[in-house]
JSON list of C-alpha atoms in Angstrom, two decimals:
[
{"chain": "J", "resi": 1, "resn": "MET", "atom": "CA", "xyz": [-27.00, -18.45, -53.96]},
{"chain": "J", "resi": 2, "resn": "THR", "atom": "CA", "xyz": [-26.53, -21.47, -51.93]},
{"chain": "J", "resi": 3, "resn": "ILE", "atom": "CA", "xyz": [-26.21, -22.35, -48.06]},
{"chain": "J", "resi": 4, "resn": "GLN", "atom": "CA", "xyz": [-24.45, -25.40, -46.90]},
{"chain": "J", "resi": 5, "resn": "ASN", "atom": "CA", "xyz": [-24.62, -26.75, -43.23]},
{"chain": "J", "resi": 6, "resn": "THR", "atom": "CA", "xyz": [-23.99, -30.04, -41.51]},
{"chain": "J", "resi": 7, "resn": "GLU", "atom": "CA", "xyz": [-25.51, -28.86, -38.26]},
{"chain": "J", "resi": 8, "resn": "THR", "atom": "CA", "xyz": [-28.58, -30.61, -37.10]},
{"chain": "J", "resi": 9, "resn": "THR", "atom": "CA", "xyz": [-29.90, -27.58, -34.96]},
{"chain": "J", "resi": 10, "resn": "SER", "atom": "CA", "xyz": [-32.75, -25.20, -36.23]},
{"chain": "J", "resi": 11, "resn": "SER", "atom": "CA", "xyz": [-31.85, -21.99, -37.80]},
{"chain": "J", "resi": 12, "resn": "ALA", "atom": "CA", "xyz": [-31.24, -19.06, -35.42]},
{"chain": "J", "resi": 13, "resn": "GLY", "atom": "CA", "xyz": [-32.69, -15.54, -35.05]},
{"chain": "J", "resi": 14, "resn": "ALA", "atom": "CA", "xyz": [-36.60, -15.75, -35.44]},
{"chain": "J", "resi": 15, "resn": "THR", "atom": "CA", "xyz": [-38.38, -13.01, -36.98]},
{"chain": "J", "resi": 16, "resn": "ALA", "atom": "CA", "xyz": [-41.57, -11.83, -34.97]},
{"chain": "J", "resi": 17, "resn": "LEU", "atom": "CA", "xyz": [-44.20, -10.97, -37.63]},
{"chain": "J", "resi": 18, "resn": "PRO", "atom": "CA", "xyz": [-45.86, -7.48, -37.27]},
{"chain": "J", "resi": 19, "resn": "ALA", "atom": "CA", "xyz": [-49.29, -6.94, -35.65]},
{"chain": "J", "resi": 20, "resn": "GLY", "atom": "CA", "xyz": [-52.00, -8.43, -37.96]},
{"chain": "J", "resi": 21, "resn": "TYR", "atom": "CA", "xyz": [-49.91, -11.07, -39.74]},
{"chain": "J", "resi": 22, "resn": "THR", "atom": "CA", "xyz": [-50.07, -14.57, -39.61]},
{"chain": "J", "resi": 23, "resn": "LEU", "atom": "CA", "xyz": [-47.78, -17.38, -41.23]},
{"chain": "J", "resi": 24, "resn": "HIS", "atom": "CA", "xyz": [-49.36, -20.54, -42.55]},
{"chain": "J", "resi": 25, "resn": "GLU", "atom": "CA", "xyz": [-47.82, -23.76, -43.67]},
{"chain": "J", "resi": 26, "resn": "GLY", "atom": "CA", "xyz": [-48.90, -24.56, -47.40]},
{"chain": "J", "resi": 27, "resn": "TYR", "atom": "CA", "xyz": [-49.70, -22.70, -50.37]},
{"chain": "J", "resi": 28, "resn": "PRO", "atom": "CA", "xyz": [-52.00, -19.80, -51.22]},
{"chain": "J", "resi": 29, "resn": "PRO", "atom": "CA", "xyz": [-55.17, -20.29, -52.98]},
{"chain": "J", "resi": 30, "resn": "LEU", "atom": "CA", "xyz": [-54.46, -20.36, -56.96]},
{"chain": "J", "resi": 31, "resn": "PRO", "atom": "CA", "xyz": [-56.20, -16.77, -57.76]},
{"chain": "J", "resi": 32, "resn": "GLU", "atom": "CA", "xyz": [-53.81, -15.37, -54.87]},
{"chain": "J", "resi": 33, "resn": "TYR", "atom": "CA", "xyz": [-50.65, -17.28, -55.90]},
{"chain": "J", "resi": 34, "resn": "LEU", "atom": "CA", "xyz": [-50.91, -16.01, -59.51]},
{"chain": "J", "resi": 35, "resn": "ASP", "atom": "CA", "xyz": [-51.58, -12.37, -58.39]},
{"chain": "J", "resi": 36, "resn": "LEU", "atom": "CA", "xyz": [-48.57, -12.65, -55.74]},
{"chain": "J", "resi": 37, "resn": "ARG", "atom": "CA", "xyz": [-46.33, -13.66, -58.56]},
{"chain": "J", "resi": 38, "resn": "LYS", "atom": "CA", "xyz": [-47.65, -10.90, -61.02]},
{"chain": "J", "resi": 39, "resn": "LEU", "atom": "CA", "xyz": [-47.94, -8.10, -58.63]},
{"chain": "J", "resi": 40, "resn": "SER", "atom": "CA", "xyz": [-44.50, -8.75, -56.82]},
{"chain": "J", "resi": 41, "resn": "GLY", "atom": "CA", "xyz": [-42.60, -8.62, -60.06]},
{"chain": "J", "resi": 42, "resn": "LEU", "atom": "CA", "xyz": [-42.15, -12.39, -60.77]},
{"chain": "J", "resi": 43, "resn": "THR", "atom": "CA", "xyz": [-43.03, -13.67, -64.19]},
{"chain": "J", "resi": 44, "resn": "PRO", "atom": "CA", "xyz": [-46.63, -14.45, -64.37]},
{"chain": "J", "resi": 45, "resn": "VAL", "atom": "CA", "xyz": [-47.59, -18.02, -64.90]},
{"chain": "J", "resi": 46, "resn": "SER", "atom": "CA", "xyz": [-50.70, -19.59, -66.21]},
{"chain": "J", "resi": 47, "resn": "PRO", "atom": "CA", "xyz": [-53.47, -21.36, -63.97]},
{"chain": "J", "resi": 48, "resn": "GLU", "atom": "CA", "xyz": [-52.57, -24.72, -65.16]},
{"chain": "J", "resi": 49, "resn": "GLN", "atom": "CA", "xyz": [-48.78, -24.10, -64.03]},
{"chain": "J", "resi": 50, "resn": "GLY", "atom": "CA", "xyz": [-49.82, -22.74, -60.86]},
{"chain": "J", "resi": 51, "resn": "ALA", "atom": "CA", "xyz": [-52.16, -25.51, -60.19]},
{"chain": "J", "resi": 52, "resn": "ALA", "atom": "CA", "xyz": [-49.10, -27.74, -60.00]},
{"chain": "J", "resi": 53, "resn": "VAL", "atom": "CA", "xyz": [-47.40, -26.07, -57.23]},
{"chain": "J", "resi": 54, "resn": "PRO", "atom": "CA", "xyz": [-48.76, -28.11, -54.13]},
{"chain": "J", "resi": 55, "resn": "ARG", "atom": "CA", "xyz": [-48.29, -31.53, -55.49]},
{"chain": "J", "resi": 56, "resn": "GLY", "atom": "CA", "xyz": [-44.58, -30.60, -57.10]},
{"chain": "J", "resi": 57, "resn": "SER", "atom": "CA", "xyz": [-43.37, -29.00, -53.78]},
{"chain": "J", "resi": 58, "resn": "TRP", "atom": "CA", "xyz": [-41.54, -30.23, -50.76]},
{"chain": "J", "resi": 59, "resn": "TYR", "atom": "CA", "xyz": [-42.72, -27.47, -48.26]},
{"chain": "J", "resi": 60, "resn": "GLY", "atom": "CA", "xyz": [-44.29, -23.91, -48.26]},
{"chain": "J", "resi": 61, "resn": "VAL", "atom": "CA", "xyz": [-45.56, -21.13, -46.32]},
{"chain": "J", "resi": 62, "resn": "TYR", "atom": "CA", "xyz": [-47.55, -17.94, -46.95]},
{"chain": "J", "resi": 63, "resn": "ILE", "atom": "CA", "xyz": [-48.32, -14.92, -45.04]},
{"chain": "J", "resi": 64, "resn": "THR", "atom": "CA", "xyz": [-52.00, -13.29, -44.73]},
{"chain": "J", "resi": 65, "resn": "THR", "atom": "CA", "xyz": [-53.38, -10.23, -43.29]},
{"chain": "J", "resi": 66, "resn": "ALA", "atom": "CA", "xyz": [-56.78, -8.93, -43.11]},
{"chain": "J", "resi": 67, "resn": "GLU", "atom": "CA", "xyz": [-58.20, -7.85, -46.29]},
{"chain": "J", "resi": 68, "resn": "ALA", "atom": "CA", "xyz": [-59.18, -4.08, -46.32]},
{"chain": "J", "resi": 69, "resn": "GLY", "atom": "CA", "xyz": [-62.68, -3.55, -44.84]},
{"chain": "J", "resi": 70, "resn": "ALA", "atom": "CA", "xyz": [-62.79, -7.00, -43.35]},
{"chain": "J", "resi": 71, "resn": "GLU", "atom": "CA", "xyz": [-63.70, -7.71, -39.54]},
{"chain": "J", "resi": 72, "resn": "GLU", "atom": "CA", "xyz": [-60.14, -8.15, -37.80]},
{"chain": "J", "resi": 73, "resn": "GLN", "atom": "CA", "xyz": [-62.02, -11.02, -35.63]},
{"chain": "J", "resi": 74, "resn": "GLU", "atom": "CA", "xyz": [-59.29, -13.67, -35.09]},
{"chain": "J", "resi": 75, "resn": "GLY", "atom": "CA", "xyz": [-61.04, -15.86, -32.65]},
{"chain": "J", "resi": 76, "resn": "GLY", "atom": "CA", "xyz": [-64.25, -17.91, -33.08]},
{"chain": "J", "resi": 77, "resn": "SER", "atom": "CA", "xyz": [-63.56, -19.71, -36.46]},
{"chain": "J", "resi": 78, "resn": "SER", "atom": "CA", "xyz": [-62.37, -23.01, -37.42]},
{"chain": "J", "resi": 79, "resn": "THR", "atom": "CA", "xyz": [-58.83, -22.03, -38.21]},
{"chain": "J", "resi": 80, "resn": "ALA", "atom": "CA", "xyz": [-56.42, -23.04, -35.41]},
{"chain": "J", "resi": 81, "resn": "GLN", "atom": "CA", "xyz": [-54.93, -20.35, -33.03]},
{"chain": "J", "resi": 82, "resn": "PRO", "atom": "CA", "xyz": [-51.49, -19.18, -33.80]},
{"chain": "J", "resi": 83, "resn": "GLN", "atom": "CA", "xyz": [-48.62, -21.52, -32.57]},
{"chain": "J", "resi": 84, "resn": "PRO", "atom": "CA", "xyz": [-44.92, -20.59, -32.41]},
{"chain": "J", "resi": 85, "resn": "SER", "atom": "CA", "xyz": [-42.72, -22.60, -34.62]},
{"chain": "J", "resi": 86, "resn": "SER", "atom": "CA", "xyz": [-39.54, -23.99, -33.63]},
{"chain": "J", "resi": 87, "resn": "ASN", "atom": "CA", "xyz": [-37.94, -20.67, -34.71]},
{"chain": "J", "resi": 88, "resn": "GLY", "atom": "CA", "xyz": [-40.30, -18.56, -32.88]},
{"chain": "J", "resi": 89, "resn": "VAL", "atom": "CA", "xyz": [-42.45, -17.30, -35.71]},
{"chain": "J", "resi": 90, "resn": "GLN", "atom": "CA", "xyz": [-46.21, -17.06, -35.38]},
{"chain": "J", "resi": 91, "resn": "THR", "atom": "CA", "xyz": [-48.39, -19.42, -37.50]},
{"chain": "J", "resi": 92, "resn": "GLY", "atom": "CA", "xyz": [-51.82, -19.96, -37.85]},
{"chain": "J", "resi": 93, "resn": "GLU", "atom": "CA", "xyz": [-51.47, -23.98, -38.31]},
{"chain": "J", "resi": 94, "resn": "SER", "atom": "CA", "xyz": [-52.14, -26.32, -35.67]},
{"chain": "J", "resi": 95, "resn": "PRO", "atom": "CA", "xyz": [-49.30, -28.10, -33.88]},
{"chain": "J", "resi": 96, "resn": "ALA", "atom": "CA", "xyz": [-50.36, -31.47, -36.03]},
{"chain": "J", "resi": 97, "resn": "SER", "atom": "CA", "xyz": [-49.74, -29.69, -39.44]},
{"chain": "J", "resi": 98, "resn": "SER", "atom": "CA", "xyz": [-46.04, -29.66, -38.87]},
{"chain": "J", "resi": 99, "resn": "SER", "atom": "CA", "xyz": [-45.55, -33.34, -39.38]},
{"chain": "J", "resi": 100, "resn": "SER", "atom": "CA", "xyz": [-46.34, -33.22, -43.06]},
{"chain": "J", "resi": 101, "resn": "THR", "atom": "CA", "xyz": [-43.73, -32.34, -45.46]},
{"chain": "J", "resi": 102, "resn": "ASN", "atom": "CA", "xyz": [-46.15, -31.49, -48.23]},
{"chain": "J", "resi": 103, "resn": "THR", "atom": "CA", "xyz": [-48.94, -29.83, -46.52]},
{"chain": "J", "resi": 104, "resn": "ASN", "atom": "CA", "xyz": [-51.00, -29.56, -49.59]},
{"chain": "J", "resi": 105, "resn": "THR", "atom": "CA", "xyz": [-52.74, -26.57, -48.15]},
{"chain": "J", "resi": 106, "resn": "THR", "atom": "CA", "xyz": [-54.22, -24.09, -50.52]},
{"chain": "J", "resi": 107, "resn": "SER", "atom": "CA", "xyz": [-56.94, -21.99, -48.53]},
{"chain": "J", "resi": 108, "resn": "SER", "atom": "CA", "xyz": [-56.95, -18.88, -46.84]},
{"chain": "J", "resi": 109, "resn": "LYS", "atom": "CA", "xyz": [-59.04, -17.88, -43.71]},
{"chain": "J", "resi": 110, "resn": "PRO", "atom": "CA", "xyz": [-62.03, -16.22, -44.59]},
{"chain": "J", "resi": 111, "resn": "GLY", "atom": "CA", "xyz": [-61.71, -12.41, -44.77]},
{"chain": "J", "resi": 112, "resn": "ARG", "atom": "CA", "xyz": [-57.72, -12.69, -45.00]},
{"chain": "J", "resi": 113, "resn": "LYS", "atom": "CA", "xyz": [-55.44, -12.32, -47.86]},
{"chain": "J", "resi": 114, "resn": "ALA", "atom": "CA", "xyz": [-52.25, -13.99, -48.84]},
{"chain": "J", "resi": 115, "resn": "VAL", "atom": "CA", "xyz": [-49.60, -11.12, -49.35]},
{"chain": "J", "resi": 116, "resn": "ALA", "atom": "CA", "xyz": [-46.31, -12.98, -49.13]},
{"chain": "J", "resi": 117, "resn": "MET", "atom": "CA", "xyz": [-45.10, -16.63, -49.90]},
{"chain": "J", "resi": 118, "resn": "GLY", "atom": "CA", "xyz": [-42.24, -18.86, -50.39]},
{"chain": "J", "resi": 119, "resn": "ARG", "atom": "CA", "xyz": [-41.66, -22.67, -51.17]},
{"chain": "J", "resi": 120, "resn": "ILE", "atom": "CA", "xyz": [-39.30, -25.43, -51.36]},
{"chain": "J", "resi": 121, "resn": "ILE", "atom": "CA", "xyz": [-38.70, -27.53, -54.31]},
{"chain": "J", "resi": 122, "resn": "GLY", "atom": "CA", "xyz": [-36.64, -30.65, -53.53]},
{"chain": "J", "resi": 123, "resn": "ASP", "atom": "CA", "xyz": [-36.06, -34.35, -53.00]},
{"chain": "J", "resi": 124, "resn": "GLY", "atom": "CA", "xyz": [-36.48, -34.25, -49.03]},
{"chain": "J", "resi": 125, "resn": "GLY", "atom": "CA", "xyz": [-32.86, -35.63, -48.74]},
{"chain": "J", "resi": 126, "resn": "TRP", "atom": "CA", "xyz": [-30.23, -33.40, -49.51]},
{"chain": "J", "resi": 127, "resn": "TYR", "atom": "CA", "xyz": [-31.19, -31.11, -52.31]},
{"chain": "J", "resi": 128, "resn": "PHE", "atom": "CA", "xyz": [-33.63, -28.04, -51.99]},
{"chain": "J", "resi": 129, "resn": "VAL", "atom": "CA", "xyz": [-34.45, -24.99, -54.01]},
{"chain": "J", "resi": 130, "resn": "ILE", "atom": "CA", "xyz": [-36.06, -22.14, -52.70]},
{"chain": "J", "resi": 131, "resn": "ALA", "atom": "CA", "xyz": [-38.71, -20.52, -55.13]},
{"chain": "J", "resi": 132, "resn": "ASP", "atom": "CA", "xyz": [-41.54, -18.10, -55.31]},
{"chain": "J", "resi": 133, "resn": "MET", "atom": "CA", "xyz": [-40.34, -15.63, -52.98]},
{"chain": "J", "resi": 134, "resn": "ALA", "atom": "CA", "xyz": [-42.80, -12.99, -53.13]},
{"chain": "J", "resi": 135, "resn": "VAL", "atom": "CA", "xyz": [-44.25, -10.16, -51.14]},
{"chain": "J", "resi": 136, "resn": "LEU", "atom": "CA", "xyz": [-46.75, -7.60, -52.22]},
{"chain": "J", "resi": 137, "resn": "PRO", "atom": "CA", "xyz": [-45.58, -4.16, -52.65]},
{"chain": "J", "resi": 138, "resn": "GLY", "atom": "CA", "xyz": [-47.79, -2.49, -49.94]},
{"chain": "J", "resi": 139, "resn": "HIS", "atom": "CA", "xyz": [-46.19, -5.21, -47.51]},
{"chain": "J", "resi": 140, "resn": "GLN", "atom": "CA", "xyz": [-42.55, -5.00, -48.26]},
{"chain": "J", "resi": 141, "resn": "ARG", "atom": "CA", "xyz": [-39.99, -4.05, -45.83]},
{"chain": "J", "resi": 142, "resn": "ARG", "atom": "CA", "xyz": [-41.90, -5.21, -42.71]},
{"chain": "J", "resi": 143, "resn": "GLY", "atom": "CA", "xyz": [-39.84, -8.53, -42.21]},
{"chain": "J", "resi": 144, "resn": "LEU", "atom": "CA", "xyz": [-42.21, -10.92, -44.10]},
{"chain": "J", "resi": 145, "resn": "GLY", "atom": "CA", "xyz": [-39.53, -12.31, -46.41]},
{"chain": "J", "resi": 146, "resn": "ASP", "atom": "CA", "xyz": [-37.29, -12.70, -43.64]},
{"chain": "J", "resi": 147, "resn": "ALA", "atom": "CA", "xyz": [-39.81, -14.67, -41.70]},
{"chain": "J", "resi": 148, "resn": "ILE", "atom": "CA", "xyz": [-40.36, -16.84, -44.51]},
{"chain": "J", "resi": 149, "resn": "VAL", "atom": "CA", "xyz": [-36.65, -17.71, -45.22]},
{"chain": "J", "resi": 150, "resn": "LYS", "atom": "CA", "xyz": [-36.07, -18.60, -41.75]},
{"chain": "J", "resi": 151, "resn": "ARG", "atom": "CA", "xyz": [-39.14, -20.72, -41.53]},
{"chain": "J", "resi": 152, "resn": "LEU", "atom": "CA", "xyz": [-38.04, -22.57, -44.94]},
{"chain": "J", "resi": 153, "resn": "VAL", "atom": "CA", "xyz": [-34.54, -23.12, -43.88]},
{"chain": "J", "resi": 154, "resn": "ASP", "atom": "CA", "xyz": [-35.77, -24.71, -40.42]},
{"chain": "J", "resi": 155, "resn": "ARG", "atom": "CA", "xyz": [-37.87, -27.07, -42.21]},
{"chain": "J", "resi": 156, "resn": "VAL", "atom": "CA", "xyz": [-34.89, -28.49, -43.86]},
{"chain": "J", "resi": 157, "resn": "TYR", "atom": "CA", "xyz": [-33.09, -28.45, -40.55]},
{"chain": "J", "resi": 158, "resn": "SER", "atom": "CA", "xyz": [-36.12, -30.51, -39.19]},
{"chain": "J", "resi": 159, "resn": "HIS", "atom": "CA", "xyz": [-37.15, -32.73, -41.92]},
{"chain": "J", "resi": 160, "resn": "GLY", "atom": "CA", "xyz": [-34.33, -33.09, -44.24]},
{"chain": "J", "resi": 161, "resn": "ALA", "atom": "CA", "xyz": [-32.12, -36.44, -43.92]},
{"chain": "J", "resi": 162, "resn": "LYS", "atom": "CA", "xyz": [-29.19, -36.38, -41.72]},
{"chain": "J", "resi": 163, "resn": "GLY", "atom": "CA", "xyz": [-25.99, -34.94, -43.24]},
{"chain": "J", "resi": 164, "resn": "GLN", "atom": "CA", "xyz": [-25.02, -31.97, -45.28]},
{"chain": "J", "resi": 165, "resn": "ALA", "atom": "CA", "xyz": [-27.96, -30.34, -47.01]},
{"chain": "J", "resi": 166, "resn": "TYR", "atom": "CA", "xyz": [-27.51, -28.07, -50.19]},
{"chain": "J", "resi": 167, "resn": "VAL", "atom": "CA", "xyz": [-29.97, -25.34, -50.56]},
{"chain": "J", "resi": 168, "resn": "SER", "atom": "CA", "xyz": [-30.01, -22.95, -53.57]},
{"chain": "J", "resi": 169, "resn": "LEU", "atom": "CA", "xyz": [-32.06, -20.00, -54.97]},
{"chain": "J", "resi": 170, "resn": "THR", "atom": "CA", "xyz": [-31.82, -17.34, -57.46]},
{"chain": "J", "resi": 171, "resn": "ALA", "atom": "CA", "xyz": [-31.23, -13.74, -56.14]},
{"chain": "J", "resi": 172, "resn": "ASP", "atom": "CA", "xyz": [-31.94, -10.83, -57.94]},
{"chain": "J", "resi": 173, "resn": "PRO", "atom": "CA", "xyz": [-30.32, -7.46, -56.82]},
{"chain": "J", "resi": 174, "resn": "PRO", "atom": "CA", "xyz": [-33.27, -6.59, -54.36]},
{"chain": "J", "resi": 175, "resn": "GLY", "atom": "CA", "xyz": [-32.94, -9.63, -52.46]},
{"chain": "J", "resi": 176, "resn": "ARG", "atom": "CA", "xyz": [-29.37, -10.19, -51.95]},
{"chain": "J", "resi": 177, "resn": "LYS", "atom": "CA", "xyz": [-29.08, -8.42, -48.87]},
{"chain": "J", "resi": 178, "resn": "LEU", "atom": "CA", "xyz": [-31.86, -10.67, -47.38]},
{"chain": "J", "resi": 179, "resn": "TYR", "atom": "CA", "xyz": [-30.34, -13.78, -48.33]},
{"chain": "J", "resi": 180, "resn": "ALA", "atom": "CA", "xyz": [-26.94, -12.83, -47.24]},
{"chain": "J", "resi": 181, "resn": "ARG", "atom": "CA", "xyz": [-28.35, -12.34, -43.74]},
{"chain": "J", "resi": 182, "resn": "ASN", "atom": "CA", "xyz": [-29.62, -15.76, -43.80]},
{"chain": "J", "resi": 183, "resn": "GLU", "atom": "CA", "xyz": [-26.24, -17.14, -44.49]},
{"chain": "J", "resi": 184, "resn": "PHE", "atom": "CA", "xyz": [-26.61, -17.56, -48.32]},
{"chain": "J", "resi": 185, "resn": "VAL", "atom": "CA", "xyz": [-23.66, -17.07, -50.30]},
{"chain": "J", "resi": 186, "resn": "GLU", "atom": "CA", "xyz": [-22.84, -16.36, -54.15]},
{"chain": "J", "resi": 187, "resn": "SER", "atom": "CA", "xyz": [-21.65, -19.67, -55.85]},
{"chain": "J", "resi": 188, "resn": "MET", "atom": "CA", "xyz": [-19.42, -17.98, -57.88]},
{"chain": "J", "resi": 189, "resn": "PRO", "atom": "CA", "xyz": [-16.59, -18.43, -58.89]},
{"chain": "J", "resi": 190, "resn": "ARG", "atom": "CA", "xyz": [-16.79, -22.32, -58.13]},
{"chain": "J", "resi": 191, "resn": "GLY", "atom": "CA", "xyz": [-20.22, -22.61, -59.69]},
{"chain": "J", "resi": 192, "resn": "MET", "atom": "CA", "xyz": [-22.22, -20.24, -61.88]},
{"chain": "J", "resi": 193, "resn": "GLY", "atom": "CA", "xyz": [-26.08, -20.72, -61.80]},
{"chain": "J", "resi": 194, "resn": "MET", "atom": "CA", "xyz": [-27.53, -21.61, -65.53]},
{"chain": "J", "resi": 195, "resn": "HIS", "atom": "CA", "xyz": [-31.11, -21.70, -67.03]},
{"chain": "J", "resi": 196, "resn": "ARG", "atom": "CA", "xyz": [-33.08, -22.54, -70.06]},
{"chain": "J", "resi": 197, "resn": "LEU", "atom": "CA", "xyz": [-36.56, -21.18, -70.90]},
{"chain": "J", "resi": 198, "resn": "LEU", "atom": "CA", "xyz": [-38.73, -23.86, -72.87]},
{"chain": "J", "resi": 199, "resn": "GLN", "atom": "CA", "xyz": [-41.91, -22.88, -74.47]},
{"chain": "J", "resi": 200, "resn": "VAL", "atom": "CA", "xyz": [-43.99, -26.02, -73.72]},
{"chain": "J", "resi": 201, "resn": "PRO", "atom": "CA", "xyz": [-46.53, -26.81, -76.62]},
{"chain": "J", "resi": 202, "resn": "GLY", "atom": "CA", "xyz": [-49.72, -25.38, -75.52]},
{"chain": "J", "resi": 203, "resn": "GLY", "atom": "CA", "xyz": [-48.36, -23.33, -72.77]},
{"chain": "J", "resi": 204, "resn": "GLY", "atom": "CA", "xyz": [-48.32, -19.85, -72.21]},
{"chain": "J", "resi": 205, "resn": "ASP", "atom": "CA", "xyz": [-45.47, -16.90, -72.75]},
{"chain": "J", "resi": 206, "resn": "ASP", "atom": "CA", "xyz": [-42.17, -18.21, -72.37]},
{"chain": "J", "resi": 207, "resn": "GLY", "atom": "CA", "xyz": [-41.78, -15.54, -69.57]},
{"chain": "J", "resi": 208, "resn": "GLY", "atom": "CA", "xyz": [-38.34, -14.47, -69.22]},
{"chain": "J", "resi": 209, "resn": "GLU", "atom": "CA", "xyz": [-35.53, -13.07, -67.51]},
{"chain": "J", "resi": 210, "resn": "ARG", "atom": "CA", "xyz": [-37.27, -11.95, -64.32]},
{"chain": "J", "resi": 211, "resn": "GLU", "atom": "CA", "xyz": [-37.79, -15.26, -62.63]},
{"chain": "J", "resi": 212, "resn": "GLY", "atom": "CA", "xyz": [-35.07, -14.53, -60.15]},
{"chain": "J", "resi": 213, "resn": "GLN", "atom": "CA", "xyz": [-36.53, -14.43, -56.62]},
{"chain": "J", "resi": 214, "resn": "GLN", "atom": "CA", "xyz": [-37.40, -10.72, -56.45]},
{"chain": "J", "resi": 215, "resn": "GLU", "atom": "CA", "xyz": [-37.62, -10.28, -52.64]},
{"chain": "J", "resi": 216, "resn": "ARG", "atom": "CA", "xyz": [-37.96, -6.48, -52.05]},
{"chain": "J", "resi": 217, "resn": "GLU", "atom": "CA", "xyz": [-37.02, -6.78, -48.49]},
{"chain": "J", "resi": 218, "resn": "ALA", "atom": "CA", "xyz": [-33.72, -5.92, -48.74]}
]
């Protein structure tokens, strides 16, 4: 699925996160990233593959919530207080963090756990691919996926090069309604997505056919 737009305004229609959830710029810590992929139904990847995410991504966000049994004390820590993004979503990052394209952030607030994530791989000019859209089963159907998609698209509006941007993703059936709500359309019949799985020497399983963005929010 793809979205093409020549406008320079930010994406419309912010999604407010439920109480207890905070959106962060960056990427989950490696163990949480690996768990998010596996538990949400995406193809598991090796630690070596997961470690490449921050340096190989253009932009990413993830959502945390208090871990079971953790004290829910949001104040008094070194983590910045939530700030509204340009599309209205509450974020746990300070305003300064939004100036960097690849924030390279890979840490969660103590006592909190990453439960959803998404990122963009791209050249920063006109070509962007949304990947790693994942929400843990126990946190699905709460608008987390929608908040992430809107934040990612908003980033393209605010930091991509002027002109038409091409934003694409792979959408499995569970996520198609979510992406359609955010103005993504099927590329067929004009174009058909294709992929090839390679077993890299020394790598892990060749994974497989479930690499599509299995967002269970639809």
